[in-house]
Amino acid sequence: MLLYICSLSYFSLLLYLLFFSAYRQSVEGEIAYNLVPFRTIGAYFRSFDGFLLTDPFIGNILAFLPFGFFLPTFWKMVDSIYKAVLWTFVLSLSVEGSQFLFRVGAFDVDDLLLNTCGGGLGFGLFWFVRKTWLIVKF
Protein backbone atom coordinates (compact mmCIF):
# COMPACT_ATOMS: atom_id res chain seq x y z
CA MET A 1 0.00 0.00 0.00
CA LEU A 2 2.82 2.38 0.86
CA LEU A 3 4.41 1.72 -2.53
CA TYR A 4 1.18 2.71 -4.29
CA ILE A 5 0.91 5.90 -2.26
CA CYS A 6 4.53 6.79 -3.03
CA SER A 7 4.10 6.12 -6.74
CA LEU A 8 0.86 8.10 -6.93
CA SER A 9 2.52 11.00 -5.09
CA TYR A 10 5.50 10.83 -7.46
CA PHE A 11 3.37 10.83 -10.62
CA SER A 12 1.24 13.70 -9.29
CA LEU A 13 4.34 15.75 -8.51
CA LEU A 14 5.89 14.92 -11.88
CA LEU A 15 2.72 15.96 -13.70
CA TYR A 16 2.62 19.23 -11.77
CA LEU A 17 6.31 20.02 -12.39
CA LEU A 18 6.19 19.14 -16.08
CA PHE A 19 2.97 20.95 -16.98
CA PHE A 20 1.54 23.21 -14.27
CA SER A 21 4.35 24.68 -12.13
CA ALA A 22 5.04 28.42 -11.94
CA TYR A 23 7.96 27.98 -14.35
CA ARG A 24 5.67 26.34 -16.92
CA GLN A 25 3.24 29.23 -16.61
CA SER A 26 6.07 31.73 -17.19
CA VAL A 27 7.04 30.14 -20.53
CA GLU A 28 3.49 29.44 -21.65
CA GLY A 29 2.93 30.36 -25.29
CA GLU A 30 6.61 30.32 -26.27
CA ILE A 31 7.78 28.03 -29.04
CA ALA A 32 11.28 26.74 -28.42
CA TYR A 33 13.17 23.62 -29.30
CA ASN A 34 16.65 22.13 -29.44
CA LEU A 35 17.32 19.22 -31.79
CA VAL A 36 21.11 19.26 -31.41
CA PRO A 37 22.31 16.62 -28.93
CA PHE A 38 24.46 17.93 -26.04
CA ARG A 39 23.90 21.62 -26.91
CA THR A 40 22.01 22.37 -23.69
CA ILE A 41 24.17 20.02 -21.64
CA GLY A 42 27.33 21.66 -23.02
CA ALA A 43 26.01 25.14 -22.25
CA TYR A 44 25.23 23.99 -18.71
CA PHE A 45 28.78 22.77 -18.12
CA ARG A 46 30.36 25.82 -19.79
CA SER A 47 28.61 28.00 -17.22
CA PHE A 48 28.96 25.43 -14.43
CA ASP A 49 28.90 26.91 -10.94
CA GLY A 50 28.22 23.79 -8.89
CA PHE A 51 25.44 21.26 -8.77
CA LEU A 52 22.01 22.18 -7.42
CA LEU A 53 19.00 19.88 -7.29
CA THR A 54 17.00 22.44 -9.25
CA ASP A 55 19.49 22.62 -12.13
CA PRO A 56 18.08 21.24 -15.37
CA PHE A 57 20.94 18.76 -15.62
CA ILE A 58 20.40 17.22 -12.17
CA GLY A 59 16.66 17.94 -12.07
CA ASN A 60 15.87 16.01 -15.26
CA ILE A 61 17.80 12.97 -14.04
CA LEU A 62 16.21 13.07 -10.58
CA ALA A 63 12.73 13.66 -11.98
CA PHE A 64 12.75 10.38 -13.91
CA LEU A 65 14.78 8.25 -11.51
CA PRO A 66 11.65 7.19 -9.56
CA PHE A 67 9.94 6.26 -12.84
CA GLY A 68 12.74 3.78 -13.57
CA PHE A 69 12.35 2.39 -10.06
CA PHE A 70 8.54 2.09 -10.10
CA LEU A 71 8.31 0.75 -13.66
CA PRO A 72 9.47 -2.83 -12.96
CA THR A 73 7.64 -2.78 -9.64
CA PHE A 74 4.25 -2.36 -11.30
CA TRP A 75 4.93 -3.76 -14.76
CA LYS A 76 6.61 -7.16 -14.52
CA MET A 77 7.46 -7.29 -18.24
CA VAL A 78 10.06 -4.58 -17.63
CA ASP A 79 12.74 -7.00 -16.50
CA SER A 80 15.86 -5.48 -18.04
CA ILE A 81 17.68 -2.17 -18.21
CA TYR A 82 16.95 -2.04 -21.96
CA LYS A 83 13.19 -2.19 -21.45
CA ALA A 84 13.32 0.35 -18.63
CA VAL A 85 15.36 2.75 -20.76
CA LEU A 86 13.03 2.25 -23.72
CA TRP A 87 9.89 2.98 -21.68
CA THR A 88 11.51 5.96 -19.97
CA PHE A 89 12.46 7.31 -23.39
CA VAL A 90 8.88 6.81 -24.62
CA LEU A 91 7.46 8.67 -21.60
CA SER A 92 10.04 11.44 -21.93
CA LEU A 93 9.37 11.82 -25.66
CA SER A 94 5.65 12.05 -24.90
CA VAL A 95 6.27 14.70 -22.25
CA GLU A 96 8.61 16.75 -24.43
CA GLY A 97 6.20 16.55 -27.37
CA SER A 98 3.25 17.54 -25.18
CA GLN A 99 5.14 20.47 -23.67
CA PHE A 100 5.98 21.71 -27.17
CA LEU A 101 2.47 21.09 -28.49
CA PHE A 102 0.77 22.86 -25.58
CA ARG A 103 3.53 25.50 -25.40
CA VAL A 104 4.40 25.00 -21.75
CA GLY A 105 8.07 24.25 -22.33
CA ALA A 106 10.67 23.61 -24.95
CA PHE A 107 11.28 20.40 -26.83
CA ASP A 108 14.91 19.61 -26.01
CA VAL A 109 16.69 16.47 -27.17
CA ASP A 110 19.04 16.86 -24.20
CA ASP A 111 16.05 16.56 -21.86
CA LEU A 112 15.27 13.25 -23.56
CA LEU A 113 18.83 12.07 -22.89
CA LEU A 114 18.87 13.19 -19.26
CA ASN A 115 15.37 11.89 -18.48
CA THR A 116 16.25 8.54 -20.04
CA CYS A 117 19.45 8.36 -18.01
CA GLY A 118 17.40 9.03 -14.89
CA GLY A 119 15.05 6.16 -15.71
CA GLY A 120 18.00 3.86 -16.32
CA LEU A 121 19.53 4.85 -12.99
CA GLY A 122 16.18 4.27 -11.30
CA PHE A 123 16.02 0.77 -12.76
CA GLY A 124 19.58 0.18 -11.53
CA LEU A 125 18.49 1.28 -8.06
CA PHE A 126 15.49 -1.07 -8.25
CA TRP A 127 17.76 -3.95 -9.28
CA PHE A 128 20.21 -3.16 -6.45
CA VAL A 129 17.44 -2.93 -3.84
CA ARG A 130 15.85 -6.15 -5.07
CA LYS A 131 19.16 -8.05 -4.98
CA THR A 132 20.07 -6.62 -1.59
CA TRP A 133 16.59 -7.36 -0.23
CA LEU A 134 16.85 -10.98 -1.35
CA ILE A 135 20.25 -11.35 0.33
CA VAL A 136 19.11 -9.73 3.59
CA LYS A 137 15.71 -11.45 3.59
CA PHE A 138 17.17 -14.99 3.78
Coordinates of N, CA and C in Angstrom, one line a residue:
M1 N 0.8 -1.2 0.0 CA 0.0 0.0 0.0 C 0.9 1.3 0.0
L2 N 1.9 1.2 0.8 CA 2.8 2.4 0.9 C 3.5 2.6 -0.5
L3 N 3.8 1.6 -1.2 CA 4.4 1.7 -2.5 C 3.5 2.4 -3.5
Y4 N 2.2 2.1 -3.4 CA 1.2 2.7 -4.3 C 1.0 4.2 -3.9
I5 N 1.0 4.5 -2.7 CA 0.9 5.9 -2.3 C 2.1 6.7 -2.7
C6 N 3.3 6.1 -2.6 CA 4.5 6.8 -3.0 C 4.5 7.0 -4.5
S7 N 4.1 6.0 -5.3 CA 4.1 6.1 -6.7 C 3.1 7.1 -7.2
L8 N 1.9 7.1 -6.6 CA 0.9 8.1 -6.9 C 1.3 9.5 -6.6
S9 N 2.0 9.7 -5.5 CA 2.5 11.0 -5.1 C 3.6 11.4 -6.1
Y10 N 4.4 10.5 -6.5 CA 5.5 10.8 -7.5 C 4.9 11.3 -8.8
F11 N 3.9 10.5 -9.3 CA 3.4 10.8 -10.6 C 2.6 12.1 -10.6
S12 N 2.0 12.4 -9.5 CA 1.2 13.7 -9.3 C 2.2 14.9 -9.3
L13 N 3.3 14.7 -8.5 CA 4.3 15.8 -8.5 C 5.0 15.9 -9.9
L14 N 5.3 14.8 -10.6 CA 5.9 14.9 -11.9 C 5.0 15.6 -12.9
L15 N 3.7 15.3 -12.8 CA 2.7 16.0 -13.7 C 2.7 17.5 -13.4
Y16 N 2.6 17.8 -12.2 CA 2.6 19.2 -11.8 C 3.9 19.9 -12.3
L17 N 5.1 19.4 -12.0 CA 6.3 20.0 -12.4 C 6.5 20.2 -13.9
L18 N 6.0 19.1 -14.6 CA 6.2 19.1 -16.1 C 5.2 20.0 -16.8
F19 N 4.0 20.2 -16.2 CA 3.0 20.9 -17.0 C 2.3 22.1 -16.3
F20 N 2.3 22.2 -15.0 CA 1.5 23.2 -14.3 C 2.3 24.1 -13.3
S21 N 3.6 23.9 -13.1 CA 4.3 24.7 -12.1 C 4.4 26.1 -12.6
A22 N 4.9 27.0 -11.7 CA 5.0 28.4 -11.9 C 6.0 28.6 -13.1
Y23 N 7.0 27.8 -13.2 CA 8.0 28.0 -14.4 C 7.2 27.7 -15.7
R24 N 6.4 26.7 -15.7 CA 5.7 26.3 -16.9 C 4.7 27.5 -17.3
Q25 N 4.1 28.1 -16.3 CA 3.2 29.2 -16.6 C 4.0 30.4 -17.2
S26 N 5.3 30.6 -16.7 CA 6.1 31.7 -17.2 C 6.5 31.6 -18.6
V27 N 6.6 30.3 -19.1 CA 7.0 30.1 -20.5 C 5.9 29.8 -21.4
E28 N 4.7 29.8 -20.9 CA 3.5 29.4 -21.7 C 3.4 30.3 -22.9
G29 N 3.1 29.7 -24.0 CA 2.9 30.4 -25.3 C 4.2 30.5 -26.1
E30 N 5.3 30.2 -25.5 CA 6.6 30.3 -26.3 C 6.8 29.0 -27.1
I31 N 7.4 29.2 -28.2 CA 7.8 28.0 -29.0 C 9.3 28.0 -29.1
A32 N 9.8 26.9 -28.5 CA 11.3 26.7 -28.4 C 11.6 25.3 -28.6
Y33 N 12.7 25.0 -29.2 CA 13.2 23.6 -29.3 C 14.7 23.6 -29.5
N34 N 15.2 22.4 -29.2 CA 16.7 22.1 -29.4 C 16.7 20.7 -30.0
L35 N 17.2 20.5 -31.2 CA 17.3 19.2 -31.8 C 18.8 18.8 -31.9
V36 N 19.7 19.6 -31.3 CA 21.1 19.3 -31.4 C 21.5 18.6 -30.1
P37 N 21.9 17.3 -30.2 CA 22.3 16.6 -28.9 C 23.5 17.3 -28.2
F38 N 23.4 17.4 -26.9 CA 24.5 17.9 -26.0 C 24.6 19.4 -26.1
R39 N 23.8 20.2 -26.9 CA 23.9 21.6 -26.9 C 23.6 22.2 -25.5
T40 N 22.4 21.8 -25.0 CA 22.0 22.4 -23.7 C 22.9 21.9 -22.6
I41 N 23.3 20.6 -22.6 CA 24.2 20.0 -21.6 C 25.5 20.7 -21.7
G42 N 26.1 20.9 -22.9 CA 27.3 21.7 -23.0 C 27.3 23.1 -22.5
A43 N 26.2 23.8 -22.8 CA 26.0 25.1 -22.2 C 26.0 25.1 -20.7
Y44 N 25.3 24.1 -20.2 CA 25.2 24.0 -18.7 C 26.6 23.9 -18.1
F45 N 27.4 23.0 -18.7 CA 28.8 22.8 -18.1 C 29.7 23.9 -18.4
R46 N 29.5 24.6 -19.5 CA 30.4 25.8 -19.8 C 30.1 26.9 -18.8
S47 N 28.9 27.0 -18.2 CA 28.6 28.0 -17.2 C 28.5 27.4 -15.8
F48 N 29.1 26.2 -15.7 CA 29.0 25.4 -14.4 C 29.4 26.2 -13.2
D49 N 28.6 26.2 -12.2 CA 28.9 26.9 -10.9 C 28.6 26.0 -9.7
G50 N 28.6 24.7 -10.0 CA 28.2 23.8 -8.9 C 26.9 23.2 -9.1
F51 N 26.7 22.0 -8.6 CA 25.4 21.3 -8.8 C 24.4 21.7 -7.8
L52 N 23.2 21.9 -8.3 CA 22.0 22.2 -7.4 C 20.9 21.2 -7.9
L53 N 20.1 20.8 -6.9 CA 19.0 19.9 -7.3 C 18.0 20.5 -8.3
T54 N 17.9 21.8 -8.3 CA 17.0 22.4 -9.2 C 17.6 22.7 -10.6
D55 N 18.9 22.4 -10.8 CA 19.5 22.6 -12.1 C 18.8 21.7 -13.1
P56 N 18.7 22.1 -14.4 CA 18.1 21.2 -15.4 C 18.8 19.9 -15.5
F57 N 20.1 20.0 -15.4 CA 20.9 18.8 -15.6 C 20.6 17.7 -14.5
I58 N 20.7 18.1 -13.3 CA 20.4 17.2 -12.2 C 18.9 17.0 -12.1
G59 N 18.1 18.0 -12.2 CA 16.7 17.9 -12.1 C 16.0 16.9 -13.0
N60 N 16.4 16.9 -14.3 CA 15.9 16.0 -15.3 C 16.2 14.6 -14.9
I61 N 17.4 14.3 -14.4 CA 17.8 13.0 -14.0 C 17.0 12.5 -12.8
L62 N 16.9 13.4 -11.8 CA 16.2 13.1 -10.6 C 14.7 12.9 -10.8
A63 N 14.2 13.7 -11.7 CA 12.7 13.7 -12.0 C 12.3 12.3 -12.5
F64 N 13.1 11.7 -13.3 CA 12.8 10.4 -13.9 C 13.4 9.2 -13.2
L65 N 14.2 9.4 -12.3 CA 14.8 8.3 -11.5 C 13.7 7.4 -10.8
P66 N 12.7 8.0 -10.2 CA 11.6 7.2 -9.6 C 10.8 6.4 -10.6
F67 N 10.7 7.0 -11.8 CA 9.9 6.3 -12.8 C 10.7 4.9 -13.2
G68 N 12.0 5.0 -13.3 CA 12.7 3.8 -13.6 C 12.7 2.8 -12.4
F69 N 12.5 3.3 -11.2 CA 12.3 2.4 -10.1 C 11.0 1.8 -10.0
F70 N 9.9 2.6 -10.2 CA 8.5 2.1 -10.1 C 8.1 1.2 -11.3
L71 N 8.7 1.5 -12.4 CA 8.3 0.8 -13.7 C 8.4 -0.8 -13.5
P72 N 9.5 -1.4 -13.1 CA 9.5 -2.8 -13.0 C 8.7 -3.3 -11.7
T73 N 8.4 -2.4 -10.8 CA 7.6 -2.8 -9.6 C 6.2 -3.1 -10.0
F74 N 5.6 -2.2 -10.9 CA 4.2 -2.4 -11.3 C 4.0 -3.1 -12.6
W75 N 5.1 -3.2 -13.4 CA 4.9 -3.8 -14.8 C 6.0 -4.8 -14.9
K76 N 5.7 -6.0 -14.6 CA 6.6 -7.2 -14.5 C 7.4 -7.4 -15.8
M77 N 6.8 -7.0 -17.0 CA 7.5 -7.3 -18.2 C 8.7 -6.4 -18.4
V78 N 8.8 -5.4 -17.6 CA 10.1 -4.6 -17.6 C 11.1 -5.3 -16.7
D79 N 11.8 -6.2 -17.3 CA 12.7 -7.0 -16.5 C 14.2 -6.8 -16.9
S80 N 14.5 -5.7 -17.7 CA 15.9 -5.5 -18.0 C 16.1 -4.0 -18.2
I81 N 17.3 -3.6 -18.1 CA 17.7 -2.2 -18.2 C 17.3 -1.6 -19.6
Y82 N 17.3 -2.5 -20.6 CA 17.0 -2.0 -22.0 C 15.5 -1.7 -22.0
K83 N 14.6 -2.5 -21.4 CA 13.2 -2.2 -21.5 C 12.9 -1.0 -20.6
A84 N 13.5 -0.8 -19.5 CA 13.3 0.3 -18.6 C 13.7 1.6 -19.3
V85 N 14.9 1.6 -20.0 CA 15.4 2.7 -20.8 C 14.4 3.1 -21.9
L86 N 14.0 2.0 -22.6 CA 13.0 2.2 -23.7 C 11.7 2.9 -23.2
W87 N 11.1 2.4 -22.2 CA 9.9 3.0 -21.7 C 10.1 4.4 -21.1
T88 N 11.2 4.6 -20.5 CA 11.5 6.0 -20.0 C 11.7 6.9 -21.1
F89 N 12.3 6.5 -22.2 CA 12.5 7.3 -23.4 C 11.1 7.6 -24.0
V90 N 10.2 6.6 -24.1 CA 8.9 6.8 -24.6 C 8.1 7.8 -23.8
L91 N 8.1 7.7 -22.5 CA 7.5 8.7 -21.6 C 8.1 10.1 -21.8
S92 N 9.4 10.1 -21.8 CA 10.0 11.4 -21.9 C 9.7 12.1 -23.3
L93 N 9.7 11.3 -24.3 CA 9.4 11.8 -25.7 C 7.9 12.3 -25.7
S94 N 7.0 11.6 -25.0 CA 5.6 12.1 -24.9 C 5.5 13.4 -24.1
V95 N 6.3 13.5 -23.1 CA 6.3 14.7 -22.2 C 6.8 15.9 -23.1
E96 N 8.0 15.7 -23.7 CA 8.6 16.8 -24.4 C 7.7 17.2 -25.6
G97 N 7.1 16.2 -26.3 CA 6.2 16.6 -27.4 C 5.0 17.3 -26.9
S98 N 4.4 16.9 -25.7 CA 3.3 17.5 -25.2 C 3.6 19.0 -24.7
Q99 N 4.7 19.1 -24.1 CA 5.1 20.5 -23.7 C 5.3 21.4 -24.9
F100 N 5.8 20.9 -25.9 CA 6.0 21.7 -27.2 C 4.6 22.0 -27.8
L101 N 3.8 21.0 -27.9 CA 2.5 21.1 -28.5 C 1.6 22.1 -27.7
F102 N 1.6 22.0 -26.4 CA 0.8 22.9 -25.6 C 1.5 24.1 -25.2
R103 N 2.7 24.3 -25.6 CA 3.5 25.5 -25.4 C 3.7 25.8 -23.9
V104 N 4.1 24.8 -23.2 CA 4.4 25.0 -21.8 C 5.8 24.6 -21.5
G105 N 6.7 24.6 -22.5 CA 8.1 24.3 -22.3 C 8.7 24.0 -23.7
A106 N 9.9 23.8 -23.7 CA 10.7 23.6 -24.9 C 10.9 22.1 -25.2
F107 N 10.9 21.8 -26.5 CA 11.3 20.4 -26.8 C 12.8 20.4 -26.9
D108 N 13.4 19.6 -26.1 CA 14.9 19.6 -26.0 C 15.4 18.2 -26.0
V109 N 16.2 17.8 -27.1 CA 16.7 16.5 -27.2 C 17.6 16.1 -26.0
D110 N 18.2 17.1 -25.4 CA 19.0 16.9 -24.2 C 18.2 16.5 -23.0
D111 N 17.0 17.0 -22.9 CA 16.1 16.6 -21.9 C 15.7 15.1 -22.0
L112 N 15.5 14.7 -23.3 CA 15.3 13.2 -23.6 C 16.4 12.4 -23.0
L113 N 17.6 12.8 -23.3 CA 18.8 12.1 -22.9 C 18.9 12.0 -21.4
L114 N 18.7 13.1 -20.7 CA 18.9 13.2 -19.3 C 17.7 12.4 -18.6
N115 N 16.5 12.6 -19.1 CA 15.4 11.9 -18.5 C 15.6 10.4 -18.6
T116 N 16.0 10.0 -19.8 CA 16.2 8.5 -20.0 C 17.4 8.0 -19.2
C117 N 18.4 8.8 -18.9 CA 19.5 8.4 -18.0 C 18.9 8.2 -16.6
G118 N 18.0 9.1 -16.2 CA 17.4 9.0 -14.9 C 16.6 7.8 -14.7
G119 N 15.8 7.4 -15.8 CA 15.0 6.2 -15.7 C 15.9 4.9 -15.6
G120 N 17.0 5.0 -16.4 CA 18.0 3.9 -16.3 C 18.6 3.7 -14.9
L121 N 19.0 4.9 -14.3 CA 19.5 4.9 -13.0 C 18.5 4.4 -12.0
G122 N 17.2 4.7 -12.2 CA 16.2 4.3 -11.3 C 16.0 2.8 -11.4
F123 N 16.1 2.2 -12.6 CA 16.0 0.8 -12.8 C 17.2 0.1 -12.1
G124 N 18.4 0.7 -12.2 CA 19.6 0.2 -11.5 C 19.4 0.2 -10.0
L125 N 18.8 1.2 -9.5 CA 18.5 1.3 -8.1 C 17.5 0.2 -7.7
F126 N 16.5 0.0 -8.5 CA 15.5 -1.1 -8.3 C 16.2 -2.4 -8.2
W127 N 17.0 -2.7 -9.2 CA 17.8 -4.0 -9.3 C 18.6 -4.1 -8.0
F128 N 19.3 -3.1 -7.6 CA 20.2 -3.2 -6.4 C 19.4 -3.5 -5.2
V129 N 18.3 -2.7 -5.0 CA 17.4 -2.9 -3.8 C 16.9 -4.3 -3.8
R130 N 16.4 -4.8 -5.0 CA 15.8 -6.1 -5.1 C 16.9 -7.2 -4.7
K131 N 18.1 -7.1 -5.3 CA 19.2 -8.1 -5.0 C 19.6 -8.0 -3.5
T132 N 19.7 -6.8 -3.0 CA 20.1 -6.6 -1.6 C 19.0 -7.2 -0.7
W133 N 17.7 -6.9 -1.0 CA 16.6 -7.4 -0.2 C 16.6 -8.9 -0.2
L134 N 16.8 -9.5 -1.3 CA 16.8 -11.0 -1.4 C 18.0 -11.6 -0.5
I135 N 19.1 -10.9 -0.5 CA 20.2 -11.4 0.3 C 19.9 -11.2 1.8
V136 N 19.4 -10.0 2.2 CA 19.1 -9.7 3.6 C 17.9 -10.6 4.1
K137 N 16.9 -10.8 3.2 CA 15.7 -11.5 3.6 C 16.0 -12.9 4.0
F138 N 16.9 -13.6 3.5 CA 17.2 -15.0 3.8 C 18.3 -15.2 4.7

